[in-house]
CSV table of C-alpha atoms and ligand atoms in Angstrom, one decimal:
chain,number,residue,atom,x,y,z
J,14,UNK,CA,11.4,-41.2,79.0
J,15,UNK,CA,8.2,-42.3,80.5
J,16,UNK,CA,6.9,-42.3,84.2
J,17,UNK,CA,5.0,-45.2,85.2
J,18,UNK,CA,3.9,-45.3,88.4
J,19,UNK,CA,1.7,-48.3,88.8
J,20,UNK,CA,2.5,-52.3,87.9
J,21,UNK,CA,-0.8,-51.9,85.0
J,22,UNK,CA,0.9,-48.7,83.8
J,23,UNK,CA,4.5,-50.2,83.7
J,24,UNK,CA,3.3,-53.9,81.9
J,25,UNK,CA,1.2,-51.8,79.3
J,26,UNK,CA,4.6,-50.0,78.0
J,27,UNK,CA,6.9,-53.2,78.3
J,28,UNK,CA,3.8,-55.3,76.3
J,29,UNK,CA,3.4,-53.0,73.3
J,30,UNK,CA,7.5,-53.3,73.4
J,31,UNK,CA,7.8,-57.1,73.3
J,32,UNK,CA,4.9,-57.4,70.9
J,33,UNK,CA,7.8,-55.4,68.7
J,34,UNK,CA,10.5,-58.2,70.1
J,35,UNK,CA,12.4,-55.3,71.5
J,36,UNK,CA,15.9,-56.4,74.1
J,37,UNK,CA,14.4,-55.1,77.6
J,38,UNK,CA,17.4,-54.3,80.0
J,39,UNK,CA,17.0,-53.4,83.8
J,40,UNK,CA,18.4,-51.4,86.2
J,41,UNK,CA,16.7,-51.7,90.4
J,42,UNK,CA,18.1,-49.3,92.1
J,43,UNK,CA,17.3,-47.5,95.3
J,44,UNK,CA,17.6,-43.6,93.9
J,45,UNK,CA,20.2,-40.5,95.4
J,46,UNK,CA,20.9,-41.6,92.1
J,47,UNK,CA,24.9,-41.4,91.0
J,48,UNK,CA,27.1,-42.1,88.1
J,49,UNK,CA,27.9,-45.3,89.6
J,50,UNK,CA,23.8,-46.3,89.0
J,51,UNK,CA,24.8,-43.7,85.4
J,52,UNK,CA,27.4,-46.6,84.0
J,53,UNK,CA,24.7,-49.0,85.1
J,54,UNK,CA,22.3,-47.2,82.9
J,55,UNK,CA,24.7,-47.0,80.1
J,56,UNK,CA,25.6,-50.6,79.9
J,57,UNK,CA,22.1,-51.6,79.6
J,58,UNK,CA,21.6,-48.6,76.4
J,59,UNK,CA,24.0,-50.4,75.2
J,60,UNK,CA,22.8,-53.7,75.2
J,61,UNK,CA,18.7,-53.5,74.9
J,62,UNK,CA,17.1,-51.6,72.6
J,63,UNK,CA,14.6,-50.6,75.9
J,64,UNK,CA,16.1,-49.3,79.6
J,65,UNK,CA,14.4,-49.7,82.7
J,66,UNK,CA,15.3,-48.2,86.1
J,67,UNK,CA,13.1,-48.6,88.9
J,68,UNK,CA,13.6,-46.6,92.1
J,69,UNK,CA,12.6,-48.1,95.2
J,70,UNK,CA,13.4,-47.6,98.7
J,71,UNK,CA,12.8,-51.2,99.8
J,72,UNK,CA,11.6,-50.9,103.8
J,73,UNK,CA,11.8,-54.8,103.9
J,74,UNK,CA,15.9,-55.6,103.4
J,75,UNK,CA,16.4,-52.3,106.1
J,76,UNK,CA,16.6,-54.1,109.3
J,77,UNK,CA,18.3,-50.5,110.9
J,78,UNK,CA,14.7,-48.2,111.2
J,79,UNK,CA,16.7,-45.1,111.6
J,80,UNK,CA,18.8,-45.9,108.0
J,81,UNK,CA,15.6,-46.4,106.7
J,82,UNK,CA,14.6,-43.3,107.9
J,83,UNK,CA,17.3,-41.7,107.0
J,84,UNK,CA,17.7,-42.7,103.1
J,85,UNK,CA,18.4,-39.9,100.6
J,86,UNK,CA,15.3,-38.9,99.0
J,87,UNK,CA,16.3,-36.6,95.2
J,88,UNK,CA,13.9,-38.0,93.1
J,89,UNK,CA,13.9,-34.8,90.8
J,90,UNK,CA,17.6,-34.9,90.1
J,91,UNK,CA,17.0,-38.9,90.3
J,92,UNK,CA,14.4,-37.8,87.1
J,93,UNK,CA,17.0,-35.3,85.6
J,94,UNK,CA,19.8,-37.7,85.5
J,95,UNK,CA,18.4,-40.7,84.1
J,96,UNK,CA,16.6,-38.5,81.6
J,97,UNK,CA,20.1,-37.0,80.6
J,98,UNK,CA,21.0,-40.2,80.1
J,99,UNK,CA,18.5,-41.8,77.4
J,100,UNK,CA,16.6,-44.5,80.2
J,101,UNK,CA,13.8,-44.9,78.8
J,102,UNK,CA,10.9,-45.7,81.4
J,103,UNK,CA,11.1,-45.3,85.0
J,104,UNK,CA,9.7,-47.7,87.5
J,105,UNK,CA,8.2,-45.3,90.7
J,106,UNK,CA,5.9,-47.7,92.4
J,107,UNK,CA,4.7,-46.3,96.4
J,108,UNK,CA,5.3,-48.9,98.7
J,109,UNK,CA,1.7,-50.2,98.3
J,110,UNK,CA,2.1,-50.7,95.2
J,111,UNK,CA,4.9,-52.7,95.5
J,112,UNK,CA,3.0,-54.9,98.7
J,113,UNK,CA,-0.2,-53.7,98.6
J,114,UNK,CA,-1.0,-57.1,101.8
J,115,UNK,CA,1.1,-55.4,103.9
J,116,UNK,CA,4.4,-55.6,104.4
J,117,UNK,CA,4.4,-58.4,106.9
J,118,UNK,CA,2.2,-60.8,104.6
J,119,UNK,CA,5.4,-60.1,102.1
J,120,UNK,CA,7.5,-60.9,103.9
J,121,UNK,CA,9.1,-64.7,102.5
J,122,UNK,CA,12.2,-67.0,103.4
J,123,UNK,CA,14.5,-67.5,100.6
J,124,UNK,CA,17.0,-70.6,101.0
J,125,UNK,CA,20.1,-68.7,100.4
J,126,UNK,CA,21.5,-71.4,101.9
J,127,UNK,CA,25.4,-70.2,103.0
J,128,UNK,CA,24.8,-66.4,101.5
J,129,UNK,CA,23.0,-65.9,104.3
J,130,UNK,CA,24.8,-67.0,107.3
J,131,UNK,CA,28.1,-64.8,106.4
J,132,UNK,CA,29.2,-61.0,106.4
J,133,UNK,CA,26.5,-58.8,104.9
J,134,UNK,CA,23.7,-61.3,105.5
J,135,UNK,CA,25.2,-61.9,108.8
J,136,UNK,CA,25.3,-58.5,110.3
J,137,UNK,CA,21.6,-57.7,108.6
J,138,UNK,CA,19.7,-60.2,109.9
J,139,UNK,CA,16.9,-60.4,107.3
J,140,UNK,CA,18.7,-57.8,104.1
J,141,UNK,CA,19.0,-60.3,102.3
J,142,UNK,CA,15.1,-61.8,102.1
J,143,UNK,CA,14.4,-58.3,101.8
J,144,UNK,CA,16.2,-58.0,98.5
J,145,UNK,CA,15.0,-61.2,96.8
J,146,UNK,CA,11.6,-60.1,98.0
J,147,UNK,CA,11.7,-56.1,95.6
J,148,UNK,CA,13.9,-58.3,93.2
J,149,UNK,CA,11.5,-61.4,92.8
J,150,UNK,CA,8.2,-58.8,92.3
J,151,UNK,CA,9.8,-56.1,89.4
J,152,UNK,CA,11.9,-59.4,87.8
J,153,UNK,CA,8.3,-60.8,87.9
J,154,UNK,CA,6.9,-57.0,86.8
J,155,UNK,CA,9.6,-55.7,83.8
J,156,UNK,CA,10.2,-59.0,83.3
J,157,UNK,CA,14.2,-58.4,81.4
J,158,UNK,CA,15.4,-60.4,79.0
J,159,UNK,CA,19.2,-58.2,80.9
J,160,UNK,CA,19.8,-57.3,84.2
J,161,UNK,CA,22.7,-54.9,86.0
J,162,UNK,CA,23.7,-54.9,88.9
J,163,UNK,CA,26.8,-53.1,90.2
J,164,UNK,CA,29.6,-55.6,91.5
J,165,UNK,CA,29.9,-52.6,94.7
J,166,UNK,CA,27.2,-54.7,96.2
J,167,UNK,CA,29.5,-58.3,95.5
J,168,UNK,CA,27.8,-60.6,98.2
J,169,UNK,CA,23.7,-59.2,96.6
J,170,UNK,CA,25.3,-59.6,93.3
J,171,UNK,CA,25.4,-63.9,94.2
J,172,UNK,CA,22.7,-63.3,96.3
J,173,UNK,CA,20.5,-62.1,93.1
J,174,UNK,CA,22.6,-65.0,90.7
J,175,UNK,CA,21.1,-67.2,93.2
J,176,UNK,CA,17.3,-65.8,93.3
J,177,UNK,CA,16.8,-65.8,89.8
J,178,UNK,CA,17.7,-69.7,90.1
J,179,UNK,CA,15.1,-69.9,92.8
J,180,UNK,CA,12.7,-68.6,90.5
J,181,UNK,CA,13.5,-70.9,87.7
J,182,UNK,CA,14.9,-67.6,85.3
J,183,UNK,CA,18.4,-68.3,85.4
J,184,UNK,CA,17.5,-69.3,81.1
J,185,UNK,CA,15.4,-66.0,80.4
J,186,UNK,CA,17.0,-63.2,82.6
J,187,UNK,CA,20.9,-62.9,82.4
J,188,UNK,CA,22.9,-60.8,84.9
J,189,UNK,CA,26.0,-58.6,83.8
J,190,UNK,CA,27.5,-57.4,87.2
J,191,UNK,CA,29.6,-53.9,86.2
J,192,UNK,CA,32.6,-52.4,87.5
J,193,UNK,CA,32.1,-50.2,90.8
J,194,UNK,CA,32.5,-46.3,90.1
J,195,UNK,CA,34.4,-44.8,92.4
J,196,UNK,CA,35.6,-41.2,93.4
J,197,UNK,CA,39.4,-39.9,93.0
J,198,UNK,CA,40.5,-40.7,96.0
J,199,UNK,CA,39.2,-44.8,95.5
J,200,UNK,CA,36.0,-43.6,97.8
J,201,UNK,CA,33.3,-46.2,96.0
J,202,UNK,CA,30.8,-43.5,95.1
J,203,UNK,CA,27.8,-45.0,96.7
J,204,UNK,CA,23.9,-42.7,98.4
J,205,UNK,CA,25.3,-43.4,101.6
J,206,UNK,CA,28.7,-40.9,100.9
J,207,UNK,CA,26.5,-37.7,100.9
J,208,UNK,CA,25.5,-38.6,104.7
J,209,UNK,CA,29.5,-37.7,105.1
J,210,UNK,CA,31.6,-34.2,104.8
J,211,UNK,CA,33.8,-33.8,102.2
J,212,UNK,CA,36.0,-34.0,104.5
J,213,UNK,CA,34.6,-37.7,106.0
J,214,UNK,CA,35.0,-38.3,102.6
J,215,UNK,CA,38.3,-38.0,101.8
J,216,UNK,CA,38.7,-40.0,105.4
J,217,UNK,CA,36.8,-43.3,103.6
J,218,UNK,CA,38.6,-43.5,100.5
J,219,UNK,CA,41.3,-45.3,102.8
J,220,UNK,CA,39.0,-48.7,103.2
J,221,UNK,CA,40.3,-48.3,98.7
J,222,UNK,CA,43.3,-47.6,99.5
J,223,UNK,CA,43.4,-50.2,102.0
J,224,UNK,CA,42.7,-53.1,99.6
J,225,UNK,CA,46.5,-52.4,97.5
J,226,UNK,CA,48.3,-52.2,100.7
J,227,UNK,CA,46.8,-56.2,101.9
J,228,UNK,CA,47.2,-56.9,98.6
J,229,UNK,CA,50.9,-56.0,98.9
J,230,UNK,CA,51.1,-57.2,102.7
J,231,UNK,CA,49.4,-60.5,100.8
J,232,UNK,CA,53.0,-60.6,98.1
J,233,UNK,CA,55.2,-60.3,100.9
J,234,UNK,CA,53.9,-64.3,103.5
J,235,UNK,CA,52.4,-61.9,105.5
J,236,UNK,CA,49.4,-63.8,107.4
J,237,UNK,CA,46.5,-63.7,106.7
J,238,UNK,CA,45.1,-63.3,110.3
J,239,UNK,CA,48.0,-60.5,110.8
J,240,UNK,CA,47.0,-58.4,107.4
J,241,UNK,CA,43.0,-58.3,108.5
J,242,UNK,CA,44.3,-56.4,111.8
J,243,UNK,CA,46.5,-54.2,110.2
J,244,UNK,CA,44.3,-53.4,107.6
J,245,UNK,CA,40.9,-52.7,110.8
J,246,UNK,CA,43.4,-50.7,112.5
J,247,UNK,CA,44.2,-48.4,109.4
J,248,UNK,CA,40.3,-48.1,109.8
J,249,UNK,CA,40.5,-47.7,113.1
J,250,UNK,CA,42.8,-44.5,112.6
J,251,UNK,CA,41.2,-43.2,110.3
J,252,UNK,CA,38.3,-42.1,112.3
J,253,UNK,CA,36.2,-45.5,111.7
J,254,UNK,CA,34.0,-45.8,114.2
J,255,UNK,CA,32.5,-49.4,113.8
J,256,UNK,CA,33.8,-52.1,112.0
J,257,UNK,CA,31.4,-54.7,110.3
J,258,UNK,CA,33.9,-56.6,109.1
J,259,UNK,CA,37.2,-56.5,107.2
J,260,UNK,CA,37.5,-60.0,105.7
J,261,UNK,CA,40.1,-61.7,102.5
J,262,UNK,CA,37.2,-64.3,100.9
J,263,UNK,CA,37.3,-66.7,97.9
J,264,UNK,CA,35.3,-64.6,95.5
J,265,UNK,CA,33.2,-67.7,94.6
J,266,UNK,CA,32.1,-69.2,97.6
J,267,UNK,CA,33.0,-66.2,100.1
J,268,UNK,CA,34.5,-68.2,102.7
J,269,UNK,CA,37.4,-66.5,104.6
J,270,UNK,CA,40.7,-67.7,103.4
J,271,UNK,CA,42.8,-69.0,106.4
J,272,UNK,CA,45.8,-69.6,104.9
J,273,UNK,CA,47.0,-67.7,101.3
J,274,UNK,CA,49.4,-68.8,99.3
J,275,UNK,CA,49.9,-67.6,95.8
J,276,UNK,CA,49.9,-71.1,94.6
J,277,UNK,CA,46.4,-71.7,95.1
J,278,UNK,CA,44.4,-68.0,94.6
J,279,UNK,CA,44.3,-66.6,92.2
J,280,UNK,CA,41.6,-64.1,93.5
J,281,UNK,CA,41.0,-62.8,96.1
J,282,UNK,CA,38.2,-61.3,97.2
J,283,UNK,CA,37.9,-58.4,100.4
J,284,UNK,CA,34.5,-57.8,101.7
J,285,UNK,CA,34.7,-54.6,104.5
J,286,UNK,CA,31.8,-53.0,106.4
J,287,UNK,CA,32.3,-50.5,108.4
J,288,UNK,CA,31.0,-47.2,110.4
J,289,UNK,CA,32.2,-43.7,109.6
J,290,UNK,CA,30.6,-41.1,112.2
J,291,UNK,CA,27.4,-43.4,111.8
J,292,UNK,CA,27.6,-44.1,108.6
J,293,UNK,CA,27.7,-47.6,107.0
J,294,UNK,CA,29.8,-48.3,104.7
J,295,UNK,CA,30.5,-51.3,102.2
J,296,UNK,CA,33.0,-51.9,99.3
J,297,UNK,CA,35.5,-54.8,98.1
J,298,UNK,CA,37.9,-55.4,95.5
J,299,UNK,CA,38.6,-58.8,93.8
J,300,UNK,CA,42.5,-59.0,93.9
J,301,UNK,CA,44.0,-60.5,91.0
J,302,UNK,CA,47.8,-62.7,91.9
K,17,AMP,P1,21.6,-49.3,95.5
K,17,AMP,O1,20.3,-47.9,94.7
K,17,AMP,O2,22.8,-48.7,96.0
K,17,AMP,O3,20.7,-49.7,95.5
K,17,AMP,O4,22.4,-49.6,93.7
K,17,AMP,C1,21.4,-49.7,92.7
K,17,AMP,C2,23.2,-50.9,92.0
K,17,AMP,O5,23.8,-49.8,91.8
K,17,AMP,C3,23.1,-51.5,92.6
K,17,AMP,O6,23.3,-53.1,91.8
K,17,AMP,C4,24.0,-51.3,93.2
K,17,AMP,O7,25.5,-52.5,93.4
K,17,AMP,C5,24.9,-50.4,91.8
K,17,AMP,N1,25.7,-49.7,92.3
K,17,AMP,C6,26.2,-48.5,93.5
K,17,AMP,N2,27.0,-48.2,93.6
K,17,AMP,C7,27.9,-48.4,92.7
K,17,AMP,C8,29.0,-47.7,92.5
K,17,AMP,N3,29.8,-47.4,92.7
K,17,AMP,N4,29.0,-48.2,91.0
K,17,AMP,C9,28.7,-49.7,90.6
K,17,AMP,N5,27.0,-49.5,90.4
K,17,AMP,C10,26.9,-49.0,91.3
Protein backbone atom coordinates (compact mmCIF):
# COMPACT_ATOMS: atom_id res chain seq x y z
CA UNK A 1 0.00 0.00 0.00
CA UNK A 2 1.33 3.41 -0.99
CA UNK A 3 0.95 6.15 1.63
CA UNK A 4 0.72 9.71 0.25
CA UNK A 5 0.87 12.75 2.49
CA UNK A 6 0.64 15.42 -0.17
CA UNK A 7 -1.72 16.23 -3.02
CA UNK A 8 1.31 16.32 -5.37
CA UNK A 9 2.43 12.83 -4.41
CA UNK A 10 -1.13 11.47 -4.69
CA UNK A 11 -1.59 13.02 -8.14
CA UNK A 12 1.68 11.53 -9.42
CA UNK A 13 0.50 8.04 -8.53
CA UNK A 14 -3.06 8.50 -9.77
CA UNK A 15 -2.10 10.08 -13.10
CA UNK A 16 -0.16 6.94 -13.98
CA UNK A 17 -3.18 4.74 -13.18
CA UNK A 18 -5.57 7.00 -15.09
CA UNK A 19 -3.33 6.76 -18.19
CA UNK A 20 -3.69 3.00 -17.95
CA UNK A 21 -7.48 3.45 -17.89
CA UNK A 22 -7.71 1.96 -14.41
CA UNK A 23 -10.97 2.46 -12.54
CA UNK A 24 -10.40 4.40 -9.35
CA UNK A 25 -12.64 3.97 -6.30
CA UNK A 26 -12.50 6.21 -3.26
CA UNK A 27 -13.40 5.73 0.42
CA UNK A 28 -13.10 8.94 2.49
CA UNK A 29 -12.80 8.42 6.27
CA UNK A 30 -11.71 10.14 9.45
CA UNK A 31 -9.75 7.10 10.61
CA UNK A 32 -10.09 5.10 13.85
CA UNK A 33 -11.09 2.40 11.42
CA UNK A 34 -13.35 -0.53 12.22
CA UNK A 35 -14.94 -3.30 10.18
CA UNK A 36 -17.66 -0.93 8.93
CA UNK A 37 -15.01 1.13 7.14
CA UNK A 38 -13.36 -2.04 5.87
CA UNK A 39 -16.68 -3.18 4.35
CA UNK A 40 -16.54 0.01 2.23
CA UNK A 41 -12.96 -0.81 1.18
CA UNK A 42 -14.09 -4.31 0.20
CA UNK A 43 -17.01 -2.97 -1.86
CA UNK A 44 -14.61 -0.54 -3.51
CA UNK A 45 -12.04 -3.23 -4.28
CA UNK A 46 -14.65 -5.46 -5.89
CA UNK A 47 -15.68 -2.74 -8.40
CA UNK A 48 -12.44 -0.87 -9.15
CA UNK A 49 -8.83 -1.48 -10.14
CA UNK A 50 -7.43 0.98 -7.62
CA UNK A 51 -8.82 1.62 -4.14
CA UNK A 52 -7.93 4.93 -2.51
CA UNK A 53 -8.78 5.58 1.13
CA UNK A 54 -8.27 8.92 2.84
CA UNK A 55 -7.89 9.49 6.55
CA UNK A 56 -8.41 13.08 7.59
CA UNK A 57 -10.07 14.33 10.75
CA UNK A 58 -11.64 17.42 9.26
CA UNK A 59 -11.69 20.31 11.75
CA UNK A 60 -14.21 22.20 9.61
CA UNK A 61 -17.00 19.69 10.23
CA UNK A 62 -16.84 19.72 14.03
CA UNK A 63 -19.17 22.32 15.47
CA UNK A 64 -18.08 21.15 18.95
CA UNK A 65 -14.37 21.80 19.59
CA UNK A 66 -14.26 19.19 22.39
CA UNK A 67 -15.66 16.52 20.08
CA UNK A 68 -12.86 17.30 17.60
CA UNK A 69 -10.20 17.16 20.28
CA UNK A 70 -11.52 13.83 21.59
CA UNK A 71 -11.80 12.21 18.17
CA UNK A 72 -9.80 8.96 18.36
CA UNK A 73 -6.58 8.76 16.32
CA UNK A 74 -5.17 5.28 15.67
CA UNK A 75 -3.04 5.72 12.54
CA UNK A 76 -0.77 2.70 12.95
CA UNK A 77 -3.71 0.30 13.50
CA UNK A 78 -5.57 1.95 10.61
CA UNK A 79 -2.62 1.45 8.26
CA UNK A 80 -2.37 -2.22 9.23
CA UNK A 81 -6.12 -2.77 8.66
CA UNK A 82 -6.04 -1.02 5.28
CA UNK A 83 -2.99 -2.95 4.16
CA UNK A 84 -4.59 -6.24 5.18
CA UNK A 85 -7.80 -5.31 3.34
CA UNK A 86 -5.92 -4.73 0.09
CA UNK A 87 -6.29 -0.94 -0.12
CA UNK A 88 -3.86 0.40 -2.76
CA UNK A 89 -3.36 4.02 -1.73
CA UNK A 90 -3.82 5.70 1.62
CA UNK A 91 -4.04 9.49 1.44
CA UNK A 92 -3.06 10.94 4.80
CA UNK A 93 -2.87 14.73 4.48
CA UNK A 94 -2.19 17.25 7.24
CA UNK A 95 -4.57 20.12 8.01
CA UNK A 96 -2.11 22.50 6.29
CA UNK A 97 -2.04 20.30 3.20
CA UNK A 98 -5.84 20.37 2.95
CA UNK A 99 -6.34 23.99 3.99
CA UNK A 100 -3.15 25.88 3.07
CA UNK A 101 -4.91 29.24 3.42
CA UNK A 102 -6.27 28.44 6.88
CA UNK A 103 -9.62 27.19 8.09
CA UNK A 104 -11.45 30.50 7.92
CA UNK A 105 -10.48 31.14 4.31
CA UNK A 106 -11.57 27.61 3.40
CA UNK A 107 -15.05 27.94 4.88
CA UNK A 108 -17.67 28.42 2.21
CA UNK A 109 -21.42 28.14 1.94
CA UNK A 110 -22.99 25.31 -0.02
CA UNK A 111 -26.58 25.54 -1.13
CA UNK A 112 -27.88 22.37 0.50
CA UNK A 113 -31.46 23.60 0.71
CA UNK A 114 -33.74 21.83 3.18
CA UNK A 115 -31.09 19.19 3.93
CA UNK A 116 -29.14 21.69 5.99
CA UNK A 117 -32.16 22.68 8.06
CA UNK A 118 -33.20 19.24 9.32
CA UNK A 119 -31.79 16.77 11.88
CA UNK A 120 -27.98 16.80 11.77
CA UNK A 121 -28.16 20.09 9.86
CA UNK A 122 -30.21 21.67 12.64
CA UNK A 123 -28.32 20.17 15.59
CA UNK A 124 -24.80 20.68 14.19
CA UNK A 125 -24.80 24.10 12.54
CA UNK A 126 -22.07 24.34 9.91
CA UNK A 127 -21.37 20.60 10.01
CA UNK A 128 -22.52 19.78 6.49
CA UNK A 129 -20.80 22.84 5.03
CA UNK A 130 -17.58 21.53 6.59
CA UNK A 131 -18.25 18.04 5.21
CA UNK A 132 -18.83 19.51 1.74
CA UNK A 133 -15.65 21.60 1.93
CA UNK A 134 -13.45 18.59 2.61
CA UNK A 135 -15.27 16.20 0.27
CA UNK A 136 -15.09 18.72 -2.59
CA UNK A 137 -11.33 19.08 -2.07
CA UNK A 138 -10.81 15.32 -1.79
CA UNK A 139 -12.89 14.57 -4.90
CA UNK A 140 -10.94 17.13 -6.90
CA UNK A 141 -7.69 15.56 -5.72
CA UNK A 142 -8.61 11.90 -6.20
CA UNK A 143 -10.99 12.30 -9.19
CA UNK A 144 -12.50 8.87 -8.59
CA UNK A 145 -14.90 7.00 -10.85
CA UNK A 146 -16.72 5.58 -7.82
CA UNK A 147 -17.30 6.94 -4.33
CA UNK A 148 -18.21 4.70 -1.36
CA UNK A 149 -20.25 6.04 1.55
CA UNK A 150 -21.89 4.37 4.52
CA UNK A 151 -25.64 4.40 5.08
CA UNK A 152 -24.69 4.86 8.76
CA UNK A 153 -24.49 8.58 7.89
CA UNK A 154 -27.79 8.62 6.00
CA UNK A 155 -28.23 12.38 5.74
CA UNK A 156 -24.56 12.82 4.82
CA UNK A 157 -25.11 10.48 1.84
CA UNK A 158 -27.82 12.83 0.61
CA UNK A 159 -25.72 15.91 1.23
CA UNK A 160 -22.84 14.44 -0.79
CA UNK A 161 -25.26 13.47 -3.58
CA UNK A 162 -26.30 17.14 -3.63
CA UNK A 163 -22.65 18.24 -3.53
CA UNK A 164 -21.92 16.21 -6.68
CA UNK A 165 -24.76 18.07 -8.41
CA UNK A 166 -23.36 21.41 -7.23
CA UNK A 167 -19.92 20.35 -8.52
CA UNK A 168 -21.54 19.16 -11.78
CA UNK A 169 -19.85 15.80 -11.27
CA UNK A 170 -22.95 13.62 -10.97
CA UNK A 171 -22.22 12.05 -14.36
CA UNK A 172 -18.52 11.48 -13.63
CA UNK A 173 -18.63 10.01 -10.14
CA UNK A 174 -21.02 7.25 -9.08
CA UNK A 175 -22.02 7.13 -5.42
CA UNK A 176 -22.39 3.71 -3.79
CA UNK A 177 -24.21 3.65 -0.44
CA UNK A 178 -23.08 0.64 1.60
CA UNK A 179 -25.18 -0.85 4.39
CA UNK A 180 -24.35 -0.26 8.04
CA UNK A 181 -22.18 -2.87 9.73
CA UNK A 182 -23.36 -3.63 13.26
CA UNK A 183 -22.08 -5.39 16.35
CA UNK A 184 -23.84 -8.64 17.28
CA UNK A 185 -26.11 -6.73 19.67
CA UNK A 186 -27.20 -4.37 16.84
CA UNK A 187 -25.08 -1.36 17.80
CA UNK A 188 -23.84 0.36 14.63
CA UNK A 189 -20.05 0.20 14.44
CA UNK A 190 -18.61 3.67 14.97
CA UNK A 191 -15.26 5.20 15.82
CA UNK A 192 -17.04 6.90 18.71
CA UNK A 193 -17.93 3.53 20.32
CA UNK A 194 -14.32 3.37 21.54
CA UNK A 195 -15.22 6.08 24.01
CA UNK A 196 -17.86 3.82 25.60
CA UNK A 197 -17.25 0.96 28.05
CA UNK A 198 -18.44 -2.51 27.03
CA UNK A 199 -21.36 -2.11 29.40
CA UNK A 200 -22.33 1.21 27.77
CA UNK A 201 -22.00 -0.33 24.32
CA UNK A 202 -24.51 -2.95 25.43
CA UNK A 203 -26.86 -0.20 26.68
CA UNK A 204 -26.39 1.70 23.40
CA UNK A 205 -27.73 -1.26 21.44
CA UNK A 206 -31.23 -0.13 22.51
CA UNK A 207 -31.02 2.29 19.56
CA UNK A 208 -31.21 -0.62 17.13
CA UNK A 209 -33.76 -2.60 19.15
CA UNK A 210 -35.94 0.53 19.23
CA UNK A 211 -36.10 0.59 15.41
CA UNK A 212 -37.96 -2.70 15.36
CA UNK A 213 -40.05 -1.82 18.39
CA UNK A 214 -41.11 1.31 16.47
CA UNK A 215 -41.90 -0.74 13.37
CA UNK A 216 -44.19 -3.01 15.42
CA UNK A 217 -45.93 -0.01 16.95
CA UNK A 218 -46.49 1.58 13.54
CA UNK A 219 -47.92 -1.70 12.27
CA UNK A 220 -50.31 -1.67 15.23
CA UNK A 221 -51.48 1.81 14.16
CA UNK A 222 -50.07 3.57 17.24
CA UNK A 223 -49.89 7.33 16.52
CA UNK A 224 -46.47 8.50 15.28
CA UNK A 225 -46.13 10.98 18.16
CA UNK A 226 -46.79 8.25 20.71
CA UNK A 227 -44.32 5.90 18.98
CA UNK A 228 -41.64 8.59 19.17
CA UNK A 229 -42.46 9.36 22.81
CA UNK A 230 -42.10 5.72 23.87
CA UNK A 231 -38.94 5.28 21.78
CA UNK A 232 -37.37 8.25 23.57
CA UNK A 233 -38.46 6.93 26.95
CA UNK A 234 -36.76 3.63 26.09
CA UNK A 235 -33.51 5.47 25.36
CA UNK A 236 -33.65 7.46 28.60
CA UNK A 237 -34.43 4.29 30.56
CA UNK A 238 -31.38 2.58 29.05
CA UNK A 239 -29.22 5.43 30.39
CA UNK A 240 -29.02 7.97 27.54
CA UNK A 241 -28.36 11.46 28.95
CA UNK A 242 -29.74 13.56 26.12
CA UNK A 243 -31.62 12.99 22.88
CA UNK A 244 -31.21 15.36 19.94
CA UNK A 245 -33.87 13.64 17.86
CA UNK A 246 -35.73 10.45 17.15
CA UNK A 247 -37.71 10.90 13.97
CA UNK A 248 -39.73 8.90 11.49
CA UNK A 249 -39.15 10.41 8.08
CA UNK A 250 -39.73 10.16 4.39
CA UNK A 251 -36.73 8.19 3.06
CA UNK A 252 -35.73 10.74 0.41
CA UNK A 253 -37.01 14.15 1.55
CA UNK A 254 -36.23 13.38 5.23
CA UNK A 255 -39.33 15.30 6.18
CA UNK A 256 -41.03 14.00 9.34
CA UNK A 257 -44.08 11.84 8.76
CA UNK A 258 -46.91 13.14 10.95
CA UNK A 259 -49.34 10.26 10.36
CA UNK A 260 -48.35 6.83 9.19
CA UNK A 261 -50.33 4.34 7.20
CA UNK A 262 -49.02 1.36 5.31
CA UNK A 263 -50.92 2.21 2.16
CA UNK A 264 -49.21 5.59 1.84
CA UNK A 265 -45.69 4.67 2.93
CA UNK A 266 -44.05 1.39 2.04
CA UNK A 267 -40.77 2.64 3.44
CA UNK A 268 -39.74 5.15 6.11
CA UNK A 269 -36.39 5.99 7.63
CA UNK A 270 -35.95 6.29 11.37
CA UNK A 271 -33.19 8.73 12.31
CA UNK A 272 -31.67 8.95 15.79
CA UNK A 273 -29.04 11.12 17.47
CA UNK A 274 -28.53 10.77 21.21
CA UNK A 275 -25.85 11.10 23.87
CA UNK A 276 -24.74 8.25 26.10
CA UNK A 277 -22.26 9.29 28.81
CA UNK A 278 -21.45 12.37 26.75
CA UNK A 279 -20.78 10.43 23.54
CA UNK A 280 -23.03 11.45 20.65
CA UNK A 281 -24.24 8.44 18.67
CA UNK A 282 -26.18 8.57 15.42
CA UNK A 283 -27.92 5.74 13.64
CA UNK A 284 -30.77 5.08 11.24
CA UNK A 285 -32.74 2.25 9.73
CA UNK A 286 -34.93 2.00 6.68
CA UNK A 287 -38.14 0.26 7.69
CA UNK A 288 -40.03 -1.46 4.89
CA UNK A 289 -43.73 -2.26 5.27
P1 LIG B 1 -16.12 8.29 9.29
O1 LIG B 1 -14.69 7.87 9.40
O2 LIG B 1 -16.91 8.08 10.52
O3 LIG B 1 -16.29 9.65 8.70
O4 LIG B 1 -16.76 7.28 8.24
C1 LIG B 1 -16.22 7.10 6.97
C2 LIG B 1 -17.22 6.36 6.13
O5 LIG B 1 -17.49 5.10 6.72
C3 LIG B 1 -18.56 7.10 6.01
O6 LIG B 1 -19.05 6.97 4.69
C4 LIG B 1 -19.42 6.36 7.00
O7 LIG B 1 -20.80 6.43 6.71
C5 LIG B 1 -18.89 4.94 6.85
N1 LIG B 1 -19.22 4.15 8.04
C6 LIG B 1 -19.07 4.52 9.34
N2 LIG B 1 -19.53 3.55 10.17
C7 LIG B 1 -19.99 2.57 9.36
C8 LIG B 1 -20.61 1.30 9.61
N3 LIG B 1 -20.85 0.87 10.85
N4 LIG B 1 -20.95 0.51 8.56
C9 LIG B 1 -20.71 0.94 7.29
N5 LIG B 1 -20.14 2.13 6.98
C10 LIG B 1 -19.78 2.93 8.01
